[in-house]
């Protein structure tokens, strides 16, 4: 069922209509990177921030795009089918990038483990691999892996992972309600789940142990760094001489790892970028709004209204 859905999406993306869309799509991203890594999109779940992700993909151009696992959430789709148009649009955009020359590499994770049976195959211009080695512009070798193989819960008690996934889904529903309220007050997105992870001691220990285990394996393989996902916690730091990079997720943090032309690595926080863009868009409207006429203020005498009218600026600066 899941494989059929992927095949149908890729077939549609490579159809004559899709090629016509390519010719009509003349928009080019204003952000240019050598390499971009994204993971944990969880397409097929209500928690996926598909519209924000699509906005990111439209604004960004790169030579190589790594999809570092959990792109499609097979666990959720087995329980109940959820596939809105926005999720299809994300797949279409990724495949369109592949057709236009971007090298797209897909490293499956535990939620899309069904794709691991297609390792070493190419679908719609997307290379499916178990893991990858990326060489940065400044010569560093980075091991690219989803990271679930270093999760003791996934490897030793998968039933517990399924239970945790359900609990996580409940948290995300609460998170959506909470952020809908924040949005009404013009406040930016805030992740309840990420907050809880950082506050609960056991969760902090789990994240730390995971990071150390992945970095240790990268060093054993002779790598200068590692790029992974899985734990939904964007991070870039050095661990025992190895650069550990986690590109985060597109359920809560809305982050990606990017490589600049000179090899510099950076975590791109699209949530913060959208907040800045929104604030910039509101500023001209606020500046153009005139102050209320003094005559509307109760208690002002006629003389004072006249003086106030002469002194009142035409608009806010």
C-alpha atoms as a PDB file:
ATOM      1  CA  UNK A   1       0.000   0.000   0.000  1.00  0.00           C
ATOM      2  CA  UNK A   2       2.755   2.441   0.993  1.00  0.00           C
ATOM      3  CA  UNK A   3       4.911   1.417  -1.940  1.00  0.00           C
ATOM      4  CA  UNK A   4       1.951   1.895  -4.293  1.00  0.00           C
ATOM      5  CA  UNK A   5       1.403   5.401  -2.901  1.00  0.00           C
ATOM      6  CA  UNK A   6       5.047   6.328  -3.476  1.00  0.00           C
ATOM      7  CA  UNK A   7       5.002   4.866  -6.978  1.00  0.00           C
ATOM      8  CA  UNK A   8       1.818   6.758  -7.852  1.00  0.00           C
ATOM      9  CA  UNK A   9       3.268  10.051  -6.594  1.00  0.00           C
ATOM     10  CA  UNK A  10       6.499   9.555  -8.523  1.00  0.00           C
ATOM     11  CA  UNK A  11       4.626   8.547 -11.657  1.00  0.00           C
ATOM     12  CA  UNK A  12       2.484  11.671 -11.416  1.00  0.00           C
ATOM     13  CA  UNK A  13       5.559  13.804 -10.850  1.00  0.00           C
ATOM     14  CA  UNK A  14       7.168  12.465 -14.016  1.00  0.00           C
ATOM     15  CA  UNK A  15       4.035  12.743 -16.152  1.00  0.00           C
ATOM     16  CA  UNK A  16       3.559  15.142 -19.054  1.00  0.00           C
ATOM     17  CA  UNK A  17       1.533  17.458 -16.788  1.00  0.00           C
ATOM     18  CA  UNK A  18       4.392  17.556 -14.277  1.00  0.00           C
ATOM     19  CA  UNK A  19       6.888  18.417 -17.022  1.00  0.00           C
ATOM     20  CA  UNK A  20       4.553  21.198 -18.138  1.00  0.00           C
ATOM     21  CA  UNK A  21       4.517  22.454 -14.547  1.00  0.00           C
ATOM     22  CA  UNK A  22       8.329  22.502 -14.654  1.00  0.00           C
ATOM     23  CA  UNK A  23       8.258  24.775 -17.708  1.00  0.00           C
ATOM     24  CA  UNK A  24       5.716  27.064 -16.040  1.00  0.00           C
ATOM     25  CA  UNK A  25       7.646  27.110 -12.755  1.00  0.00           C
ATOM     26  CA  UNK A  26      10.198  29.856 -13.367  1.00  0.00           C
ATOM     27  CA  UNK A  27      10.599  30.794  -9.705  1.00  0.00           C
ATOM     28  CA  UNK A  28      14.104  30.309  -8.359  1.00  0.00           C
ATOM     29  CA  UNK A  29      15.006  30.145  -4.704  1.00  0.00           C
ATOM     30  CA  UNK A  30      16.825  33.191  -3.364  1.00  0.00           C
ATOM     31  CA  UNK A  31      18.867  31.055  -0.935  1.00  0.00           C
ATOM     32  CA  UNK A  32      21.697  29.122  -2.590  1.00  0.00           C
ATOM     33  CA  UNK A  33      23.644  26.346  -0.818  1.00  0.00           C
ATOM     34  CA  UNK A  34      26.053  23.643  -1.894  1.00  0.00           C
ATOM     35  CA  UNK A  35      24.240  20.977   0.128  1.00  0.00           C
ATOM     36  CA  UNK A  36      21.034  20.718   2.186  1.00  0.00           C
ATOM     37  CA  UNK A  37      20.069  17.962   4.639  1.00  0.00           C
ATOM     38  CA  UNK A  38      16.481  17.529   5.856  1.00  0.00           C
ATOM     39  CA  UNK A  39      14.906  14.667   7.788  1.00  0.00           C
ATOM     40  CA  UNK A  40      11.885  13.634   9.813  1.00  0.00           C
ATOM     41  CA  UNK A  41       9.306  15.265   7.569  1.00  0.00           C
ATOM     42  CA  UNK A  42       6.730  12.636   8.606  1.00  0.00           C
ATOM     43  CA  UNK A  43       4.588  13.083   5.513  1.00  0.00           C
ATOM     44  CA  UNK A  44       1.338  11.230   6.080  1.00  0.00           C
ATOM     45  CA  UNK A  45       0.756  12.614   9.579  1.00  0.00           C
ATOM     46  CA  UNK A  46      -1.267  15.665  10.728  1.00  0.00           C
ATOM     47  CA  UNK A  47       1.846  16.902  12.553  1.00  0.00           C
ATOM     48  CA  UNK A  48       3.886  17.415   9.390  1.00  0.00           C
ATOM     49  CA  UNK A  49       4.413  21.131   8.704  1.00  0.00           C
ATOM     50  CA  UNK A  50       4.065  20.568   4.962  1.00  0.00           C
ATOM     51  CA  UNK A  51       3.295  24.165   3.968  1.00  0.00           C
ATOM     52  CA  UNK A  52       6.343  25.508   5.800  1.00  0.00           C
ATOM     53  CA  UNK A  53       8.451  22.756   4.239  1.00  0.00           C
ATOM     54  CA  UNK A  54       7.145  23.546   0.766  1.00  0.00           C
ATOM     55  CA  UNK A  55       7.971  27.214   1.323  1.00  0.00           C
ATOM     56  CA  UNK A  56      11.511  26.218   2.336  1.00  0.00           C
ATOM     57  CA  UNK A  57      11.963  24.008  -0.728  1.00  0.00           C
ATOM     58  CA  UNK A  58      10.745  26.819  -2.998  1.00  0.00           C
ATOM     59  CA  UNK A  59      13.132  29.353  -1.493  1.00  0.00           C
ATOM     60  CA  UNK A  60      16.227  27.120  -1.414  1.00  0.00           C
ATOM     61  CA  UNK A  61      18.399  25.864  -4.272  1.00  0.00           C
ATOM     62  CA  UNK A  62      21.257  23.399  -3.803  1.00  0.00           C
ATOM     63  CA  UNK A  63      23.544  21.052  -5.722  1.00  0.00           C
ATOM     64  CA  UNK A  64      22.759  18.094  -3.438  1.00  0.00           C
ATOM     65  CA  UNK A  65      19.711  17.422  -1.284  1.00  0.00           C
ATOM     66  CA  UNK A  66      19.891  14.677   1.346  1.00  0.00           C
ATOM     67  CA  UNK A  67      16.635  13.204   2.699  1.00  0.00           C
ATOM     68  CA  UNK A  68      17.879  11.721   5.964  1.00  0.00           C
ATOM     69  CA  UNK A  69      15.031   9.377   6.851  1.00  0.00           C
ATOM     70  CA  UNK A  70      11.451   9.431   8.140  1.00  0.00           C
ATOM     71  CA  UNK A  71      10.356  11.293   5.031  1.00  0.00           C
ATOM     72  CA  UNK A  72       7.100   9.319   4.825  1.00  0.00           C
ATOM     73  CA  UNK A  73       5.603   8.032   8.085  1.00  0.00           C
ATOM     74  CA  UNK A  74       4.728   4.417   7.318  1.00  0.00           C
ATOM     75  CA  UNK A  75       3.829   3.700  10.947  1.00  0.00           C
ATOM     76  CA  UNK A  76       1.058   6.292  10.909  1.00  0.00           C
ATOM     77  CA  UNK A  77      -0.192   5.392   7.432  1.00  0.00           C
ATOM     78  CA  UNK A  78      -0.596   1.760   8.488  1.00  0.00           C
ATOM     79  CA  UNK A  79      -2.877   2.896  11.316  1.00  0.00           C
ATOM     80  CA  UNK A  80      -4.948   5.330   9.249  1.00  0.00           C
ATOM     81  CA  UNK A  81      -4.535   6.923   5.842  1.00  0.00           C
ATOM     82  CA  UNK A  82      -3.779  10.642   5.866  1.00  0.00           C
ATOM     83  CA  UNK A  83      -2.416  12.240   2.701  1.00  0.00           C
ATOM     84  CA  UNK A  84      -3.572  15.814   1.951  1.00  0.00           C
ATOM     85  CA  UNK A  85      -2.597  17.689  -1.193  1.00  0.00           C
ATOM     86  CA  UNK A  86       0.117  19.660   0.621  1.00  0.00           C
ATOM     87  CA  UNK A  87       1.995  16.406   1.328  1.00  0.00           C
ATOM     88  CA  UNK A  88       1.774  15.430  -2.313  1.00  0.00           C
ATOM     89  CA  UNK A  89       3.037  18.908  -3.251  1.00  0.00           C
ATOM     90  CA  UNK A  90       6.156  18.360  -1.115  1.00  0.00           C
ATOM     91  CA  UNK A  91       6.975  15.106  -2.915  1.00  0.00           C
ATOM     92  CA  UNK A  92       6.311  16.747  -6.268  1.00  0.00           C
ATOM     93  CA  UNK A  93       8.682  19.610  -5.389  1.00  0.00           C
ATOM     94  CA  UNK A  94      11.468  17.239  -4.350  1.00  0.00           C
ATOM     95  CA  UNK A  95      11.107  15.212  -7.549  1.00  0.00           C
ATOM     96  CA  UNK A  96      10.991  18.420  -9.581  1.00  0.00           C
ATOM     97  CA  UNK A  97      14.325  19.455  -8.066  1.00  0.00           C
ATOM     98  CA  UNK A  98      15.750  16.080  -9.088  1.00  0.00           C
ATOM     99  CA  UNK A  99      14.543  16.573 -12.662  1.00  0.00           C
ATOM    100  CA  UNK A 100      16.072  20.048 -12.776  1.00  0.00           C
ATOM    101  CA  UNK A 101      19.548  18.793 -11.847  1.00  0.00           C
ATOM    102  CA  UNK A 102      19.689  18.605  -8.049  1.00  0.00           C
ATOM    103  CA  UNK A 103      21.238  15.368  -6.844  1.00  0.00           C
ATOM    104  CA  UNK A 104      18.684  13.920  -4.389  1.00  0.00           C
ATOM    105  CA  UNK A 105      19.809  11.158  -2.013  1.00  0.00           C
ATOM    106  CA  UNK A 106      17.316   9.337   0.224  1.00  0.00           C
ATOM    107  CA  UNK A 107      18.547   7.518   3.351  1.00  0.00           C
ATOM    108  CA  UNK A 108      15.473   5.731   4.816  1.00  0.00           C
ATOM    109  CA  UNK A 109      14.732   5.799   8.544  1.00  0.00           C
ATOM    110  CA  UNK A 110      12.653   3.652  10.864  1.00  0.00           C
ATOM    111  CA  UNK A 111       9.314   5.260   9.968  1.00  0.00           C
ATOM    112  CA  UNK A 112       9.915   4.713   6.258  1.00  0.00           C
ATOM    113  CA  UNK A 113      11.826   1.456   6.684  1.00  0.00           C
ATOM    114  CA  UNK A 114       9.719  -0.051   3.863  1.00  0.00           C
ATOM    115  CA  UNK A 115      11.995   1.891   1.482  1.00  0.00           C
ATOM    116  CA  UNK A 116      15.073   0.004   2.681  1.00  0.00           C
ATOM    117  CA  UNK A 117      14.162  -2.878   0.403  1.00  0.00           C
ATOM    118  CA  UNK A 118      14.860  -0.521  -2.518  1.00  0.00           C
ATOM    119  CA  UNK A 119      18.394   0.457  -1.475  1.00  0.00           C
ATOM    120  CA  UNK A 120      20.714   0.973  -4.463  1.00  0.00           C
ATOM    121  CA  UNK A 121      17.725   1.784  -6.693  1.00  0.00           C
ATOM    122  CA  UNK A 122      16.728   5.095  -8.257  1.00  0.00           C
ATOM    123  CA  UNK A 123      13.130   6.346  -8.276  1.00  0.00           C
ATOM    124  CA  UNK A 124      12.208   9.481 -10.203  1.00  0.00           C
ATOM    125  CA  UNK A 125      15.797  10.717 -10.007  1.00  0.00           C
ATOM    126  CA  UNK A 126      16.105   9.971  -6.274  1.00  0.00           C
ATOM    127  CA  UNK A 127      18.916   7.623  -5.213  1.00  0.00           C
ATOM    128  CA  UNK A 128      17.920   5.333  -2.323  1.00  0.00           C
ATOM    129  CA  UNK A 129      20.907   4.337  -0.146  1.00  0.00           C
ATOM    130  CA  UNK A 130      21.343   2.763   3.296  1.00  0.00           C
ATOM    131  CA  UNK A 131      23.872   5.447   4.282  1.00  0.00           C
ATOM    132  CA  UNK A 132      26.152   7.908   2.557  1.00  0.00           C
ATOM    133  CA  UNK A 133      29.489   9.684   2.854  1.00  0.00           C
ATOM    134  CA  UNK A 134      29.495  13.372   1.981  1.00  0.00           C
ATOM    135  CA  UNK A 135      32.699  15.317   1.322  1.00  0.00           C
ATOM    136  CA  UNK A 136      32.376  19.010   2.081  1.00  0.00           C
ATOM    137  CA  UNK A 137      33.901  21.761  -0.056  1.00  0.00           C
ATOM    138  CA  UNK A 138      36.745  22.073   2.472  1.00  0.00           C
ATOM    139  CA  UNK A 139      37.497  18.333   2.359  1.00  0.00           C
ATOM    140  CA  UNK A 140      35.796  16.955   5.478  1.00  0.00           C
ATOM    141  CA  UNK A 141      34.171  13.525   5.287  1.00  0.00           C
ATOM    142  CA  UNK A 142      30.694  13.350   6.860  1.00  0.00           C
ATOM    143  CA  UNK A 143      28.848  10.109   7.473  1.00  0.00           C
ATOM    144  CA  UNK A 144      25.122  10.475   6.692  1.00  0.00           C
ATOM    145  CA  UNK A 145      22.715   8.133   8.503  1.00  0.00           C
ATOM    146  CA  UNK A 146      19.215   8.448   9.914  1.00  0.00           C
ATOM    147  CA  UNK A 147      20.359   7.281  13.345  1.00  0.00           C
ATOM    148  CA  UNK A 148      17.666   4.803  14.405  1.00  0.00           C
ATOM    149  CA  UNK A 149      20.249   1.992  14.536  1.00  0.00           C
ATOM    150  CA  UNK A 150      21.705   3.740  17.601  1.00  0.00           C
ATOM    151  CA  UNK A 151      18.358   3.967  19.380  1.00  0.00           C
ATOM    152  CA  UNK A 152      18.160   1.243  22.013  1.00  0.00           C
ATOM    153  CA  UNK A 153      14.375   1.483  22.162  1.00  0.00           C
ATOM    154  CA  UNK A 154      14.040   0.876  18.408  1.00  0.00           C
ATOM    155  CA  UNK A 155      16.480  -2.022  18.426  1.00  0.00           C
ATOM    156  CA  UNK A 156      15.521  -3.776  21.674  1.00  0.00           C
ATOM    157  CA  UNK A 157      11.864  -2.928  22.352  1.00  0.00           C
ATOM    158  CA  UNK A 158      10.106  -1.876  19.179  1.00  0.00           C
ATOM    159  CA  UNK A 159       6.687  -2.213  20.838  1.00  0.00           C
ATOM    160  CA  UNK A 160       7.788   0.538  23.225  1.00  0.00           C
ATOM    161  CA  UNK A 161       8.758   2.694  20.268  1.00  0.00           C
ATOM    162  CA  UNK A 162       5.248   2.263  18.794  1.00  0.00           C
ATOM    163  CA  UNK A 163       3.743   3.194  22.178  1.00  0.00           C
ATOM    164  CA  UNK A 164       5.986   6.239  22.397  1.00  0.00           C
ATOM    165  CA  UNK A 165       5.007   7.217  18.867  1.00  0.00           C
ATOM    166  CA  UNK A 166       1.323   7.231  19.868  1.00  0.00           C
ATOM    167  CA  UNK A 167       2.051   9.350  22.949  1.00  0.00           C
ATOM    168  CA  UNK A 168       4.084  11.702  20.795  1.00  0.00           C
ATOM    169  CA  UNK A 169       1.092  12.052  18.464  1.00  0.00           C
ATOM    170  CA  UNK A 170      -1.086  13.148  21.390  1.00  0.00           C
ATOM    171  CA  UNK A 171       1.529  15.720  22.387  1.00  0.00           C
ATOM    172  CA  UNK A 172       1.588  17.067  18.839  1.00  0.00           C
ATOM    173  CA  UNK A 173      -2.202  17.498  18.849  1.00  0.00           C
ATOM    174  CA  UNK A 174      -1.922  19.522  22.043  1.00  0.00           C
ATOM    175  CA  UNK A 175       0.918  21.415  20.420  1.00  0.00           C
ATOM    176  CA  UNK A 176      -1.244  22.290  17.388  1.00  0.00           C
ATOM    177  CA  UNK A 177      -4.062  23.611  19.578  1.00  0.00           C
ATOM    178  CA  UNK A 178      -1.617  25.618  21.694  1.00  0.00           C
ATOM    179  CA  UNK A 179       0.060  27.177  18.664  1.00  0.00           C
ATOM    180  CA  UNK A 180      -3.253  28.032  17.013  1.00  0.00           C
ATOM    181  CA  UNK A 181      -3.964  30.168  20.088  1.00  0.00           C
ATOM    182  CA  UNK A 182      -0.485  31.722  19.919  1.00  0.00           C
ATOM    183  CA  UNK A 183      -0.987  32.512  16.228  1.00  0.00           C
ATOM    184  CA  UNK A 184      -4.116  34.531  17.024  1.00  0.00           C
ATOM    185  CA  UNK A 185      -1.966  36.782  19.184  1.00  0.00           C
ATOM    186  CA  UNK A 186       0.726  37.077  16.502  1.00  0.00           C
ATOM    187  CA  UNK A 187       3.176  34.925  18.449  1.00  0.00           C
ATOM    188  CA  UNK A 188       5.657  32.587  16.642  1.00  0.00           C
ATOM    189  CA  UNK A 189       5.522  28.785  16.681  1.00  0.00           C
ATOM    190  CA  UNK A 190       6.680  27.152  19.918  1.00  0.00           C
ATOM    191  CA  UNK A 191       7.312  23.439  20.381  1.00  0.00           C
ATOM    192  CA  UNK A 192       5.787  21.879  23.483  1.00  0.00           C
ATOM    193  CA  UNK A 193       7.411  18.531  22.760  1.00  0.00           C
ATOM    194  CA  UNK A 194      10.890  20.034  22.406  1.00  0.00           C
ATOM    195  CA  UNK A 195      10.390  21.941  25.650  1.00  0.00           C
ATOM    196  CA  UNK A 196       9.422  18.758  27.477  1.00  0.00           C
ATOM    197  CA  UNK A 197      12.421  16.899  26.053  1.00  0.00           C
ATOM    198  CA  UNK A 198      14.791  19.511  27.387  1.00  0.00           C
ATOM    199  CA  UNK A 199      13.109  19.648  30.791  1.00  0.00           C
ATOM    200  CA  UNK A 200      12.709  15.942  31.518  1.00  0.00           C
ATOM    201  CA  UNK A 201      16.011  14.594  32.848  1.00  0.00           C
ATOM    202  CA  UNK A 202      15.614  11.144  31.331  1.00  0.00           C
ATOM    203  CA  UNK A 203      14.871  12.607  27.897  1.00  0.00           C
ATOM    204  CA  UNK A 204      17.964  14.815  28.119  1.00  0.00           C
ATOM    205  CA  UNK A 205      20.042  11.757  29.015  1.00  0.00           C
ATOM    206  CA  UNK A 206      18.576   9.823  26.069  1.00  0.00           C
ATOM    207  CA  UNK A 207      19.456  12.597  23.607  1.00  0.00           C
ATOM    208  CA  UNK A 208      22.977  12.903  25.010  1.00  0.00           C
ATOM    209  CA  UNK A 209      23.599   9.134  24.884  1.00  0.00           C
ATOM    210  CA  UNK A 210      22.339   8.998  21.307  1.00  0.00           C
ATOM    211  CA  UNK A 211      24.605  11.828  20.182  1.00  0.00           C
ATOM    212  CA  UNK A 212      27.673  10.257  21.801  1.00  0.00           C
ATOM    213  CA  UNK A 213      26.942   6.828  20.289  1.00  0.00           C
ATOM    214  CA  UNK A 214      26.533   8.223  16.756  1.00  0.00           C
ATOM    215  CA  UNK A 215      29.678  10.380  17.025  1.00  0.00           C
ATOM    216  CA  UNK A 216      31.683   7.422  18.353  1.00  0.00           C
ATOM    217  CA  UNK A 217      30.658   5.275  15.381  1.00  0.00           C
ATOM    218  CA  UNK A 218      31.582   8.058  12.956  1.00  0.00           C
ATOM    219  CA  UNK A 219      35.056   8.256  14.476  1.00  0.00           C
ATOM    220  CA  UNK A 220      35.453   4.467  14.154  1.00  0.00           C
ATOM    221  CA  UNK A 221      34.699   4.840  10.462  1.00  0.00           C
ATOM    222  CA  UNK A 222      37.407   7.477  10.057  1.00  0.00           C
ATOM    223  CA  UNK A 223      34.968  10.337   9.477  1.00  0.00           C
ATOM    224  CA  UNK A 224      35.417  13.935  10.555  1.00  0.00           C
ATOM    225  CA  UNK A 225      31.697  14.305  11.224  1.00  0.00           C
ATOM    226  CA  UNK A 226      28.238  12.783  11.086  1.00  0.00           C
ATOM    227  CA  UNK A 227      24.856  14.067   9.912  1.00  0.00           C
ATOM    228  CA  UNK A 228      21.717  12.364  11.260  1.00  0.00           C
ATOM    229  CA  UNK A 229      18.119  12.950  12.297  1.00  0.00           C
ATOM    230  CA  UNK A 230      15.746  10.662  14.218  1.00  0.00           C
ATOM    231  CA  UNK A 231      15.545  12.426  17.604  1.00  0.00           C
ATOM    232  CA  UNK A 232      13.919  15.682  16.368  1.00  0.00           C
ATOM    233  CA  UNK A 233      16.564  17.810  18.038  1.00  0.00           C
ATOM    234  CA  UNK A 234      18.622  20.098  15.798  1.00  0.00           C
ATOM    235  CA  UNK A 235      22.193  20.353  17.033  1.00  0.00           C
ATOM    236  CA  UNK A 236      25.710  20.986  15.800  1.00  0.00           C
ATOM    237  CA  UNK A 237      28.603  20.461  18.171  1.00  0.00           C
ATOM    238  CA  UNK A 238      31.911  18.667  18.501  1.00  0.00           C
ATOM    239  CA  UNK A 239      31.986  15.389  20.441  1.00  0.00           C
ATOM    240  CA  UNK A 240      35.425  13.898  21.127  1.00  0.00           C
ATOM    241  CA  UNK A 241      36.896  15.474  18.013  1.00  0.00           C
ATOM    242  CA  UNK A 242      33.958  14.534  15.748  1.00  0.00           C
ATOM    243  CA  UNK A 243      31.499  17.115  14.398  1.00  0.00           C
ATOM    244  CA  UNK A 244      27.996  15.926  15.325  1.00  0.00           C
ATOM    245  CA  UNK A 245      25.200  17.436  13.228  1.00  0.00           C
ATOM    246  CA  UNK A 246      21.495  16.735  13.605  1.00  0.00           C
ATOM    247  CA  UNK A 247      19.293  18.467  11.036  1.00  0.00           C
ATOM    248  CA  UNK A 248      16.192  18.457  13.289  1.00  0.00           C
ATOM    249  CA  UNK A 249      12.706  17.873  11.857  1.00  0.00           C
ATOM    250  CA  UNK A 250       9.707  19.367  10.046  1.00  0.00           C
ATOM    251  CA  UNK A 251       7.123  18.532  12.682  1.00  0.00           C
ATOM    252  CA  UNK A 252       8.269  20.889  15.409  1.00  0.00           C
ATOM    253  CA  UNK A 253      11.590  22.666  14.934  1.00  0.00           C
ATOM    254  CA  UNK A 254      11.393  23.311  11.144  1.00  0.00           C
ATOM    255  CA  UNK A 255      15.156  23.087  10.680  1.00  0.00           C
ATOM    256  CA  UNK A 256      17.677  21.889   8.113  1.00  0.00           C
ATOM    257  CA  UNK A 257      21.443  21.555   7.940  1.00  0.00           C
ATOM    258  CA  UNK A 258      23.036  23.514   5.099  1.00  0.00           C
ATOM    259  CA  UNK A 259      26.526  23.677   3.608  1.00  0.00           C
ATOM    260  CA  UNK A 260      27.767  26.931   2.113  1.00  0.00           C
ATOM    261  CA  UNK A 261      29.952  27.092  -0.999  1.00  0.00           C
ATOM    262  CA  UNK A 262      33.113  27.245   1.115  1.00  0.00           C
ATOM    263  CA  UNK A 263      32.194  24.171   3.207  1.00  0.00           C
ATOM    264  CA  UNK A 264      30.822  26.007   6.245  1.00  0.00           C
ATOM    265  CA  UNK A 265      27.958  24.170   7.928  1.00  0.00           C
ATOM    266  CA  UNK A 266      24.996  25.849   9.577  1.00  0.00           C
ATOM    267  CA  UNK A 267      21.604  24.913  11.002  1.00  0.00           C
ATOM    268  CA  UNK A 268      18.904  26.813   9.136  1.00  0.00           C
ATOM    269  CA  UNK A 269      15.971  27.615  11.425  1.00  0.00           C
ATOM    270  CA  UNK A 270      13.046  28.157   9.052  1.00  0.00           C
ATOM    271  CA  UNK A 271      10.643  28.883  11.902  1.00  0.00           C
ATOM    272  CA  UNK A 272      12.759  31.881  12.930  1.00  0.00           C
ATOM    273  CA  UNK A 273      13.155  32.916   9.278  1.00  0.00           C
ATOM    274  CA  UNK A 274       9.382  32.888   8.763  1.00  0.00           C
ATOM    275  CA  UNK A 275       8.874  34.947  11.929  1.00  0.00           C
ATOM    276  CA  UNK A 276      11.355  37.567  10.666  1.00  0.00           C
ATOM    277  CA  UNK A 277       9.694  37.634   7.244  1.00  0.00           C
ATOM    278  CA  UNK A 278       6.268  38.016   8.830  1.00  0.00           C
ATOM    279  CA  UNK A 279       7.503  40.839  11.063  1.00  0.00           C
ATOM    280  CA  UNK A 280       9.078  42.609   8.078  1.00  0.00           C
ATOM    281  CA  UNK A 281       5.816  42.304   6.146  1.00  0.00           C
ATOM    282  CA  UNK A 282       3.830  43.814   9.022  1.00  0.00           C
ATOM    283  CA  UNK A 283       6.190  46.757   9.536  1.00  0.00           C
ATOM    284  CA  UNK A 284       5.168  48.779   6.423  1.00  0.00           C
ATOM    285  CA  UNK A 285       1.485  48.309   7.261  1.00  0.00           C
ATOM    286  CA  UNK A 286       2.080  49.596  10.789  1.00  0.00           C
ATOM    287  CA  UNK A 287       4.086  52.538   9.451  1.00  0.00           C
ATOM    288  CA  UNK A 288       1.305  53.466   7.031  1.00  0.00           C
ATOM    289  CA  UNK A 289      -1.399  53.448   9.715  1.00  0.00           C
ATOM    290  CA  UNK A 290      -2.267  57.056  10.732  1.00  0.00           C
ATOM    291  CA  UNK A 291      -2.660  58.044  14.349  1.00  0.00           C
ATOM    292  CA  UNK A 292      -6.277  58.567  15.451  1.00  0.00           C
ATOM    293  CA  UNK A 293      -7.562  62.105  14.945  1.00  0.00           C
ATOM    294  CA  UNK A 294      -7.326  64.216  18.114  1.00  0.00           C
ATOM    295  CA  UNK A 295     -10.988  65.112  17.786  1.00  0.00           C
ATOM    296  CA  UNK A 296     -11.786  61.478  18.532  1.00  0.00           C
ATOM    297  CA  UNK A 297     -10.167  61.758  21.962  1.00  0.00           C
ATOM    298  CA  UNK A 298     -12.817  62.680  24.522  1.00  0.00           C
ATOM    299  CA  UNK A 299     -12.203  65.690  26.746  1.00  0.00           C
ATOM    300  CA  UNK A 300     -10.072  67.727  24.352  1.00  0.00           C
ATOM    301  CA  UNK A 301     -11.177  71.357  23.993  1.00  0.00           C
ATOM    302  CA  UNK A 302     -11.587  72.886  20.546  1.00  0.00           C
ATOM    303  CA  UNK A 303      -8.376  74.910  20.898  1.00  0.00           C
ATOM    304  CA  UNK A 304      -6.408  71.884  22.001  1.00  0.00           C
ATOM    305  CA  UNK A 305      -7.836  69.818  19.114  1.00  0.00           C
ATOM    306  CA  UNK A 306      -6.678  72.472  16.679  1.00  0.00           C
ATOM    307  CA  UNK A 307      -3.165  72.567  18.166  1.00  0.00           C
ATOM    308  CA  UNK A 308      -2.991  68.801  18.253  1.00  0.00           C
ATOM    309  CA  UNK A 309      -4.073  68.609  14.633  1.00  0.00           C
ATOM    310  CA  UNK A 310      -1.218  70.941  13.612  1.00  0.00           C
ATOM    311  CA  UNK A 311       1.375  68.994  15.604  1.00  0.00           C
ATOM    312  CA  UNK A 312       0.161  65.475  14.757  1.00  0.00           C
ATOM    313  CA  UNK A 313       2.553  63.625  12.382  1.00  0.00           C
ATOM    314  CA  UNK A 314       1.021  62.186   9.225  1.00  0.00           C
ATOM    315  CA  UNK A 315       2.205  58.669  10.008  1.00  0.00           C
ATOM    316  CA  UNK A 316       4.339  56.599  12.332  1.00  0.00           C
ATOM    317  CA  UNK A 317       8.025  56.306  11.394  1.00  0.00           C
END
